[in-house]
Amino acid sequence: MLSLIVGLIIFIAVFYSIITEKVPGPWATMIGGLAMAMVGILDEKSALEAISGRLEILFLLIGMMIIVHLISETGIFQWFAISLAKLVRGEPFMLIALLSIVTAVCSAFLDNVTTILLMAPVSILLAGELKLNPFPFVITEIMAANIGGTATLIGDPTQLIIGHEGHLTFNEFLFNTSPVAILSMVVLLLNVYFIYKKDLHVSRELKARIMEMNPSRSLRDKKLLVEAGTIFLLVIFGFILNNFIDKGLAMISLTGAILLVIISKQKPHEIFEHVEWDTLFFFIGLFMMVKGIEEIQLIKIIGDKMIKLTAGNFKLATMAIVYISAGFTSIIGNVANAATMSKIINVMSPSFKDLGNTQVFWWALSFGSCLGGNISILGSATNVVAVGVANKSGCKIEFVKFLKFGSLIALETLIVASIYIWFRYL
């Protein structure tokens, strides 16, 4: 009982520190994981096994971070954004729609945080050229990044955790979660159109200024673009074929990254500077904490409670996972929620295996975590990063303002996901 209380105190303290930003996320989770080891909840072997058992996630992330960094160095994202602006002749809503679709597609195959770091500043620049409030541009892209991340296994760190715990493949995610991502994008854009259309009026002179912008000036290294683009496509192709070649996503990702580094003649120390070590250490600490929570039986207690509350009702259990995980995500973030809820699903699944295909629980968790990430700024790292970039660029996004729009989008897309689950799986 004492270990349960101590473990809970550590867990709550860590996430209070993250939410209030009193301690940076990576330090908070590392301190939490190490504290659980030091007070005896975990021994060294258990702590290290918690990390080693998820090395596929860490190595996959490292490989994709390196590839994405080198792609970003070419200026292709900026080129694409300006080209889209010229394509729609500076029409604000069409520009928002296309920028958000590009963000969603990129987020499905690249790191969400990197995508939003590249797209948000360009969108703010374009909004400035059109003398428009950049808020609709930025908030739509944030929502689109979280929605796009739902589409694939590599679209969001949350998906990597779910895929690992549920033993799900790249293709299984693509065929099961991407339809909801597409429908959710339609819902998002309809909301943006009806809520912000009155604010999206631009003079002909300002549209002409957009048409004068030269996207080719954004391209900094065409040779690297060809090299990085080719390797990236081969890596994605490898992910899709992994069911047949069975090399592992982490090995495919790392092989592509190292091959690209060698081909492009990059120096190791320059590449490693751009690996998001803070994200990796956040995960390392989180994995130890979740293992600690598992050791004090908290996950089993919550799992048993959910089994009791749903009383063998398979449909109710599935929907409960969607909305409970969305609620937790809005407070502790989608990564922490996925890491915790995945363990709860493993506890619940044996009790429901004779009532239906329990794989649907993982899709429910995926939708709850990714789409629920739009509820609040705390819902995902993408939100935090994007809001920070926007604030630095003069577009202040307040917590309540984000909450109002994000909650609306999250609720509507979660309803879409629920209907999809109901008719496809239940």
Short mmCIF file of C-alpha atoms in Angstrom, two decimals:
data_model
loop_
_atom_site.label_atom_id
_atom_site.label_comp_id
_atom_site.label_asym_id
_atom_site.label_seq_id
_atom_site.Cartn_x
_atom_site.Cartn_y
_atom_site.Cartn_z
CA MET A 1 0.00 0.00 0.00
CA LEU A 2 2.87 2.36 0.84
CA SER A 3 4.53 1.77 -2.54
CA LEU A 4 1.21 2.51 -4.26
CA ILE A 5 0.90 5.85 -2.45
CA VAL A 6 4.54 6.81 -3.10
CA GLY A 7 4.28 5.81 -6.76
CA LEU A 8 1.11 7.86 -7.19
CA ILE A 9 2.72 10.89 -5.54
CA ILE A 10 5.71 10.65 -7.92
CA PHE A 11 3.45 10.21 -10.95
CA ILE A 12 1.20 13.16 -10.04
CA ALA A 13 4.17 15.37 -9.14
CA VAL A 14 5.83 14.68 -12.49
CA PHE A 15 2.78 15.60 -14.53
CA TYR A 16 2.01 18.60 -12.35
CA SER A 17 5.53 19.81 -13.11
CA ILE A 18 5.02 19.24 -16.85
CA ILE A 19 1.60 20.91 -16.96
CA THR A 20 2.74 23.97 -15.01
CA GLU A 21 6.07 24.02 -16.91
CA LYS A 22 7.95 24.22 -13.62
CA VAL A 23 10.32 21.52 -14.86
CA PRO A 24 11.11 20.72 -18.53
CA GLY A 25 9.32 17.55 -19.66
CA PRO A 26 12.45 15.44 -20.27
CA TRP A 27 13.86 16.23 -16.83
CA ALA A 28 10.48 15.67 -15.17
CA THR A 29 9.98 12.16 -16.59
CA MET A 30 13.63 11.21 -16.02
CA ILE A 31 13.42 12.38 -12.39
CA GLY A 32 10.14 10.47 -12.00
CA GLY A 33 11.54 7.26 -13.46
CA LEU A 34 14.75 7.48 -11.44
CA ALA A 35 12.82 8.36 -8.27
CA MET A 36 10.76 5.21 -8.67
CA ALA A 37 14.00 3.26 -8.94
CA MET A 38 15.59 4.98 -5.93
CA VAL A 39 12.61 4.40 -3.60
CA GLY A 40 12.53 0.71 -4.53
CA ILE A 41 9.43 0.58 -6.74
CA LEU A 42 11.75 -0.48 -9.58
CA ASP A 43 15.07 -2.28 -9.42
CA GLU A 44 17.80 -1.51 -11.93
CA LYS A 45 17.03 -4.56 -14.05
CA SER A 46 13.33 -3.67 -14.36
CA ALA A 47 14.12 -0.04 -15.19
CA LEU A 48 16.57 -0.99 -17.93
CA GLU A 49 14.23 -3.64 -19.31
CA ALA A 50 11.48 -0.99 -19.53
CA ILE A 51 13.77 0.97 -21.85
CA SER A 52 15.33 -1.92 -23.78
CA GLY A 53 11.90 -3.40 -24.49
CA ARG A 54 11.03 -0.24 -26.45
CA LEU A 55 14.31 0.41 -28.26
CA GLU A 56 12.47 -0.03 -31.56
CA ILE A 57 10.54 3.18 -30.81
CA LEU A 58 13.67 5.13 -29.87
CA PHE A 59 15.73 3.98 -32.85
CA LEU A 60 12.86 4.54 -35.26
CA LEU A 61 12.50 8.10 -33.95
CA ILE A 62 16.25 8.77 -34.24
CA GLY A 63 16.33 7.56 -37.83
CA MET A 64 13.32 9.65 -38.86
CA MET A 65 14.64 12.73 -37.03
CA ILE A 66 17.87 12.59 -39.04
CA ILE A 67 16.07 12.10 -42.37
CA VAL A 68 13.55 14.88 -41.66
CA HIS A 69 16.30 17.30 -40.60
CA LEU A 70 18.17 16.79 -43.85
CA ILE A 71 14.96 17.18 -45.88
CA SER A 72 14.21 20.43 -44.05
CA GLU A 73 17.69 21.75 -44.88
CA THR A 74 16.73 21.80 -48.57
CA GLY A 75 13.98 24.42 -48.06
CA ILE A 76 11.39 22.20 -49.75
CA PHE A 77 8.71 22.92 -47.11
CA GLN A 78 8.95 26.68 -47.61
CA TRP A 79 8.99 26.21 -51.40
CA PHE A 80 5.85 24.12 -51.19
CA ALA A 81 3.99 26.61 -48.96
CA ILE A 82 4.72 29.58 -51.21
CA SER A 83 3.86 27.53 -54.31
CA LEU A 84 0.50 26.66 -52.77
CA ALA A 85 -0.15 30.34 -52.01
CA LYS A 86 0.48 31.20 -55.65
CA LEU A 87 -1.63 28.25 -56.80
CA VAL A 88 -4.73 29.58 -55.01
CA ARG A 89 -3.88 33.17 -55.99
CA GLY A 90 -3.81 34.32 -52.38
CA GLU A 91 -7.39 33.26 -51.57
CA PRO A 92 -7.22 32.97 -47.75
CA PHE A 93 -9.50 30.00 -47.08
CA MET A 94 -8.11 27.95 -49.95
CA LEU A 95 -4.63 28.80 -48.70
CA ILE A 96 -5.48 27.65 -45.16
CA ALA A 97 -7.07 24.49 -46.53
CA LEU A 98 -4.11 23.55 -48.70
CA LEU A 99 -1.52 24.42 -46.02
CA SER A 100 -3.39 22.28 -43.49
CA ILE A 101 -3.71 19.37 -45.94
CA VAL A 102 0.03 19.55 -46.62
CA THR A 103 0.65 19.66 -42.86
CA ALA A 104 -1.59 16.61 -42.31
CA VAL A 105 0.07 14.60 -45.09
CA CYS A 106 3.56 15.51 -43.86
CA SER A 107 2.55 14.67 -40.29
CA ALA A 108 1.43 11.23 -41.40
CA PHE A 109 4.95 10.38 -42.54
CA LEU A 110 7.24 12.83 -40.74
CA ASP A 111 7.68 13.96 -37.16
CA ASN A 112 4.72 16.18 -36.15
CA VAL A 113 6.87 18.62 -34.21
CA THR A 114 9.29 19.08 -37.10
CA THR A 115 6.43 19.54 -39.56
CA ILE A 116 4.77 22.24 -37.47
CA LEU A 117 8.12 23.95 -36.83
CA LEU A 118 8.58 24.27 -40.59
CA MET A 119 5.01 25.11 -41.59
CA ALA A 120 3.90 27.52 -38.84
CA PRO A 121 6.46 30.30 -39.50
CA VAL A 122 5.76 30.20 -43.25
CA SER A 123 2.00 30.38 -42.62
CA ILE A 124 2.45 33.34 -40.29
CA LEU A 125 4.56 35.02 -42.96
CA LEU A 126 1.89 34.45 -45.61
CA ALA A 127 -0.85 35.70 -43.27
CA GLY A 128 1.24 38.82 -42.64
CA GLU A 129 1.61 39.43 -46.37
CA LEU A 130 -2.19 39.25 -46.68
CA LYS A 131 -2.72 41.48 -43.59
CA LEU A 132 -4.74 38.75 -41.89
CA ASN A 133 -4.88 37.47 -38.32
CA PRO A 134 -2.52 34.44 -38.38
CA PHE A 135 -4.50 32.60 -35.68
CA PRO A 136 -6.82 30.70 -38.10
CA PHE A 137 -3.76 29.63 -40.11
CA VAL A 138 -1.77 28.37 -37.13
CA ILE A 139 -4.60 26.74 -35.17
CA THR A 140 -5.81 24.89 -38.27
CA GLU A 141 -2.32 23.56 -38.94
CA ILE A 142 -1.95 22.41 -35.32
CA MET A 143 -5.24 20.50 -35.54
CA ALA A 144 -4.22 19.13 -38.94
CA ALA A 145 -0.87 17.90 -37.60
CA ASN A 146 -2.55 15.93 -34.81
CA ILE A 147 -5.19 14.57 -37.19
CA GLY A 148 -2.59 13.66 -39.83
CA GLY A 149 -0.57 11.86 -37.17
CA THR A 150 -3.53 9.52 -36.71
CA ALA A 151 -3.18 8.12 -40.22
CA THR A 152 -0.05 5.94 -39.87
CA LEU A 153 2.14 4.08 -37.42
CA ILE A 154 4.91 6.69 -37.73
CA GLY A 155 2.60 9.70 -37.79
CA ASP A 156 2.93 10.43 -34.09
CA PRO A 157 5.00 9.05 -31.18
CA THR A 158 1.68 8.01 -29.68
CA GLN A 159 1.12 5.66 -32.59
CA LEU A 160 4.55 4.10 -32.16
CA ILE A 161 3.73 3.24 -28.55
CA ILE A 162 0.33 1.82 -29.49
CA GLY A 163 1.84 -0.14 -32.37
CA HIS A 164 4.53 -1.59 -30.14
CA GLU A 165 2.19 -2.56 -27.30
CA GLY A 166 -0.53 -3.89 -29.62
CA HIS A 167 1.90 -5.63 -32.02
CA LEU A 168 0.39 -3.71 -34.95
CA THR A 169 2.04 -3.17 -38.33
CA PHE A 170 2.45 -0.10 -40.52
CA ASN A 171 -0.12 -1.41 -43.00
CA GLU A 172 -2.66 -2.21 -40.27
CA PHE A 173 -2.54 1.41 -39.12
CA LEU A 174 -2.77 2.68 -42.69
CA PHE A 175 -5.89 0.64 -43.45
CA ASN A 176 -7.62 1.16 -40.10
CA THR A 177 -6.85 4.70 -38.95
CA SER A 178 -6.29 6.70 -42.15
CA PRO A 179 -10.03 6.77 -43.11
CA VAL A 180 -10.80 8.57 -39.84
CA ALA A 181 -7.93 11.00 -40.45
CA ILE A 182 -9.39 11.89 -43.86
CA LEU A 183 -12.92 12.35 -42.49
CA SER A 184 -11.57 14.40 -39.58
CA MET A 185 -9.77 16.75 -41.98
CA VAL A 186 -13.07 17.38 -43.76
CA VAL A 187 -14.69 18.19 -40.39
CA LEU A 188 -11.82 20.53 -39.48
CA LEU A 189 -11.95 22.49 -42.73
CA LEU A 190 -15.73 22.85 -42.62
CA ASN A 191 -15.44 24.34 -39.12
CA VAL A 192 -12.70 26.74 -40.19
CA TYR A 193 -14.75 27.88 -43.18
CA PHE A 194 -17.93 28.64 -41.23
CA ILE A 195 -16.22 30.10 -38.14
CA TYR A 196 -13.58 32.28 -39.82
CA LYS A 197 -14.91 33.03 -43.33
CA LYS A 198 -15.99 36.56 -42.31
CA ASP A 199 -12.41 37.36 -41.28
CA LEU A 200 -10.80 36.05 -44.47
CA HIS A 201 -11.19 38.94 -46.90
CA VAL A 202 -8.16 40.25 -48.78
CA SER A 203 -7.72 43.10 -51.27
CA ARG A 204 -6.52 42.48 -54.82
CA GLU A 205 -3.32 44.41 -54.13
CA LEU A 206 -2.34 42.07 -51.31
CA LYS A 207 -3.13 39.01 -53.40
CA ALA A 208 -0.89 40.44 -56.11
CA ARG A 209 1.95 40.67 -53.60
CA ILE A 210 1.67 36.93 -52.95
CA MET A 211 1.76 36.25 -56.68
CA GLU A 212 5.07 38.14 -56.89
CA MET A 213 6.80 35.85 -54.37
CA ASN A 214 9.37 33.50 -55.92
CA PRO A 215 9.25 30.02 -54.33
CA SER A 216 12.46 28.91 -56.06
CA ARG A 217 14.43 31.22 -53.77
CA SER A 218 13.49 28.93 -50.86
CA LEU A 219 15.32 25.93 -52.34
CA ARG A 220 18.81 25.92 -50.85
CA ASP A 221 20.27 22.55 -51.90
CA LYS A 222 18.71 20.75 -54.86
CA LYS A 223 21.29 17.95 -54.81
CA LEU A 224 20.49 17.16 -51.17
CA LEU A 225 16.78 17.37 -52.00
CA VAL A 226 17.11 14.60 -54.59
CA GLU A 227 19.20 12.45 -52.24
CA ALA A 228 16.98 12.97 -49.19
CA GLY A 229 13.76 12.59 -51.17
CA THR A 230 14.92 9.31 -52.71
CA ILE A 231 16.02 7.84 -49.36
CA PHE A 232 12.82 8.99 -47.67
CA LEU A 233 10.64 7.32 -50.31
CA LEU A 234 12.67 4.11 -50.01
CA VAL A 235 12.24 4.14 -46.22
CA ILE A 236 8.46 4.60 -46.51
CA PHE A 237 8.37 1.83 -49.13
CA GLY A 238 10.31 -0.35 -46.68
CA PHE A 239 7.76 0.36 -43.93
CA ILE A 240 4.92 -0.70 -46.22
CA LEU A 241 6.72 -3.90 -47.28
CA ASN A 242 7.94 -4.78 -43.78
CA ASN A 243 5.30 -7.50 -43.45
CA PHE A 244 7.06 -9.33 -46.26
CA ILE A 245 10.75 -8.43 -45.75
CA ASP A 246 10.55 -8.53 -41.92
CA LYS A 247 13.53 -6.27 -41.27
CA GLY A 248 11.89 -4.14 -38.58
CA LEU A 249 10.86 -0.48 -38.75
CA ALA A 250 13.75 0.69 -36.57
CA MET A 251 16.36 -1.01 -38.77
CA ILE A 252 14.79 0.37 -41.95
CA SER A 253 14.65 3.88 -40.49
CA LEU A 254 18.24 3.83 -39.18
CA THR A 255 19.58 2.29 -42.38
CA GLY A 256 17.96 5.04 -44.43
CA ALA A 257 19.27 7.74 -42.09
CA ILE A 258 22.87 6.49 -42.05
CA LEU A 259 22.85 5.91 -45.81
CA LEU A 260 21.61 9.47 -46.38
CA VAL A 261 24.25 10.90 -44.01
CA ILE A 262 27.01 9.06 -45.89
CA ILE A 263 25.71 9.95 -49.36
CA SER A 264 25.29 13.62 -48.47
CA LYS A 265 28.71 13.69 -46.74
CA GLN A 266 27.37 15.09 -43.49
CA LYS A 267 29.54 15.33 -40.37
CA PRO A 268 28.31 13.19 -37.44
CA HIS A 269 28.49 15.95 -34.82
CA GLU A 270 26.42 18.29 -37.05
CA ILE A 271 23.76 15.63 -37.53
CA PHE A 272 23.60 14.68 -33.85
CA GLU A 273 23.04 18.33 -32.92
CA HIS A 274 19.68 18.13 -34.66
CA VAL A 275 18.50 14.89 -33.07
CA GLU A 276 15.75 15.83 -30.60
CA TRP A 277 17.44 14.39 -27.53
CA ASP A 278 14.90 16.05 -25.26
CA THR A 279 12.13 14.00 -26.90
CA LEU A 280 14.15 10.78 -26.57
CA PHE A 281 14.93 11.36 -22.90
CA PHE A 282 11.28 12.26 -22.30
CA PHE A 283 10.38 8.80 -23.61
CA ILE A 284 13.13 7.04 -21.64
CA GLY A 285 11.88 8.57 -18.39
CA LEU A 286 8.27 7.89 -19.35
CA PHE A 287 8.95 4.22 -20.06
CA MET A 288 10.50 3.82 -16.59
CA MET A 289 7.57 5.62 -14.95
CA VAL A 290 4.96 3.48 -16.71
CA LYS A 291 6.88 0.37 -15.62
CA GLY A 292 6.82 1.71 -12.06
CA ILE A 293 3.07 2.32 -12.25
CA GLU A 294 2.70 -1.23 -13.52
CA GLU A 295 4.79 -2.58 -10.62
CA ILE A 296 2.58 -0.92 -7.96
CA GLN A 297 -0.47 -2.58 -9.61
CA LEU A 298 -2.14 0.76 -10.41
CA ILE A 299 -2.67 -0.20 -14.04
CA LYS A 300 -4.27 -3.50 -13.00
CA ILE A 301 -6.54 -1.65 -10.54
CA ILE A 302 -7.73 0.80 -13.22
CA GLY A 303 -8.11 -2.01 -15.76
CA ASP A 304 -10.20 -4.05 -13.33
CA LYS A 305 -12.38 -0.99 -12.59
CA MET A 306 -13.00 -0.44 -16.31
CA ILE A 307 -13.89 -4.13 -16.72
CA LYS A 308 -16.33 -3.85 -13.81
CA LEU A 309 -17.87 -0.59 -15.06
CA THR A 310 -18.40 -1.93 -18.57
CA ALA A 311 -19.76 -5.21 -17.14
CA GLY A 312 -18.72 -7.36 -20.10
CA ASN A 313 -20.25 -4.89 -22.58
CA PHE A 314 -17.77 -4.95 -25.49
CA LYS A 315 -19.24 -1.91 -27.24
CA LEU A 316 -19.30 0.16 -24.05
CA ALA A 317 -15.71 -0.82 -23.24
CA THR A 318 -14.55 0.28 -26.70
CA MET A 319 -16.26 3.65 -26.47
CA ALA A 320 -15.01 4.13 -22.92
CA ILE A 321 -11.43 3.74 -24.16
CA VAL A 322 -12.01 6.42 -26.83
CA TYR A 323 -13.35 9.08 -24.50
CA ILE A 324 -11.40 8.28 -21.33
CA SER A 325 -8.14 8.34 -23.26
CA ALA A 326 -9.16 11.64 -24.91
CA GLY A 327 -9.85 13.13 -21.48
CA PHE A 328 -6.54 11.93 -20.04
CA THR A 329 -4.72 13.19 -23.14
CA SER A 330 -6.00 16.73 -22.64
CA ILE A 331 -4.38 16.78 -19.18
CA ILE A 332 -1.22 14.65 -19.31
CA GLY A 333 -0.57 14.63 -23.08
CA ASN A 334 -1.15 11.97 -25.69
CA VAL A 335 2.20 10.22 -25.30
CA ALA A 336 1.83 9.67 -21.56
CA ASN A 337 -1.80 8.66 -22.03
CA ALA A 338 -0.92 6.10 -24.72
CA ALA A 339 1.87 4.63 -22.61
CA THR A 340 -0.46 4.25 -19.62
CA MET A 341 -3.69 3.25 -21.38
CA SER A 342 -1.92 0.63 -23.50
CA LYS A 343 -1.05 -1.23 -20.31
CA ILE A 344 -4.67 -0.95 -19.15
CA ILE A 345 -5.86 -2.41 -22.48
CA ASN A 346 -3.52 -5.37 -21.98
CA VAL A 347 -5.23 -5.95 -18.62
CA MET A 348 -8.73 -5.60 -20.09
CA SER A 349 -8.31 -7.62 -23.30
CA PRO A 350 -8.41 -11.17 -21.82
CA SER A 351 -11.82 -10.48 -20.28
CA PHE A 352 -13.29 -9.45 -23.64
CA LYS A 353 -11.56 -11.82 -26.08
CA ASP A 354 -14.65 -14.06 -26.32
CA LEU A 355 -16.97 -11.08 -26.94
CA GLY A 356 -15.28 -9.58 -29.99
CA ASN A 357 -11.99 -8.76 -31.71
CA THR A 358 -10.08 -6.86 -29.02
CA GLN A 359 -7.81 -5.28 -31.65
CA VAL A 360 -10.48 -2.57 -31.89
CA PHE A 361 -9.38 -1.42 -28.41
CA TRP A 362 -6.08 -0.29 -29.95
CA TRP A 363 -7.84 1.70 -32.68
CA ALA A 364 -10.04 3.26 -30.00
CA LEU A 365 -6.93 4.25 -28.05
CA SER A 366 -5.32 5.64 -31.20
CA PHE A 367 -8.31 7.86 -31.99
CA GLY A 368 -8.77 8.96 -28.38
CA SER A 369 -5.09 9.86 -27.97
CA CYS A 370 -4.44 11.56 -31.33
CA LEU A 371 -7.76 13.36 -31.81
CA GLY A 372 -8.01 14.13 -28.08
CA GLY A 373 -4.63 15.82 -28.44
CA ASN A 374 -6.47 18.76 -30.02
CA ILE A 375 -8.44 19.57 -26.87
CA SER A 376 -5.83 21.63 -25.04
CA ILE A 377 -2.32 23.01 -25.47
CA LEU A 378 -1.15 20.23 -23.14
CA GLY A 379 -2.60 17.54 -25.42
CA SER A 380 0.55 17.02 -27.48
CA ALA A 381 4.10 18.23 -27.93
CA THR A 382 3.03 19.57 -31.33
CA ASN A 383 0.62 21.98 -29.62
CA VAL A 384 3.22 23.26 -27.19
CA VAL A 385 5.85 23.78 -29.90
CA ALA A 386 3.42 25.46 -32.32
CA VAL A 387 2.08 27.84 -29.69
CA GLY A 388 5.65 28.75 -28.74
CA VAL A 389 6.57 29.46 -32.38
CA ALA A 390 3.40 31.50 -32.86
CA ASN A 391 4.02 33.56 -29.72
CA LYS A 392 7.56 34.38 -30.86
CA SER A 393 6.16 35.50 -34.21
CA GLY A 394 3.66 37.86 -32.60
CA CYS A 395 0.62 35.56 -32.78
CA LYS A 396 -0.29 34.94 -29.14
CA ILE A 397 -2.45 31.85 -28.61
CA GLU A 398 -3.98 31.83 -25.15
CA PHE A 399 -4.85 28.59 -23.35
CA VAL A 400 -8.60 29.34 -23.23
CA LYS A 401 -8.73 30.43 -26.89
CA PHE A 402 -7.02 27.19 -27.91
CA LEU A 403 -9.33 25.20 -25.62
CA LYS A 404 -12.51 26.63 -27.16
CA PHE A 405 -11.61 25.82 -30.76
CA GLY A 406 -9.66 22.65 -29.96
CA SER A 407 -12.44 21.15 -27.84
CA LEU A 408 -14.97 21.73 -30.63
CA ILE A 409 -12.76 20.04 -33.24
CA ALA A 410 -11.83 17.21 -30.87
CA LEU A 411 -15.45 16.50 -29.93
CA GLU A 412 -16.66 16.45 -33.53
CA THR A 413 -13.79 14.28 -34.78
CA LEU A 414 -14.15 11.90 -31.83
CA ILE A 415 -17.82 11.50 -32.73
CA VAL A 416 -16.78 10.73 -36.32
CA ALA A 417 -14.28 8.18 -34.99
CA SER A 418 -16.95 6.63 -32.74
CA ILE A 419 -19.38 6.23 -35.64
CA TYR A 420 -16.59 4.74 -37.75
CA ILE A 421 -15.68 2.24 -35.00
CA TRP A 422 -19.32 1.34 -34.41
CA PHE A 423 -20.14 0.51 -38.02
CA ARG A 424 -16.81 -1.03 -39.00
CA TYR A 425 -15.90 -3.10 -35.94
CA LEU A 426 -18.83 -3.47 -33.53
#
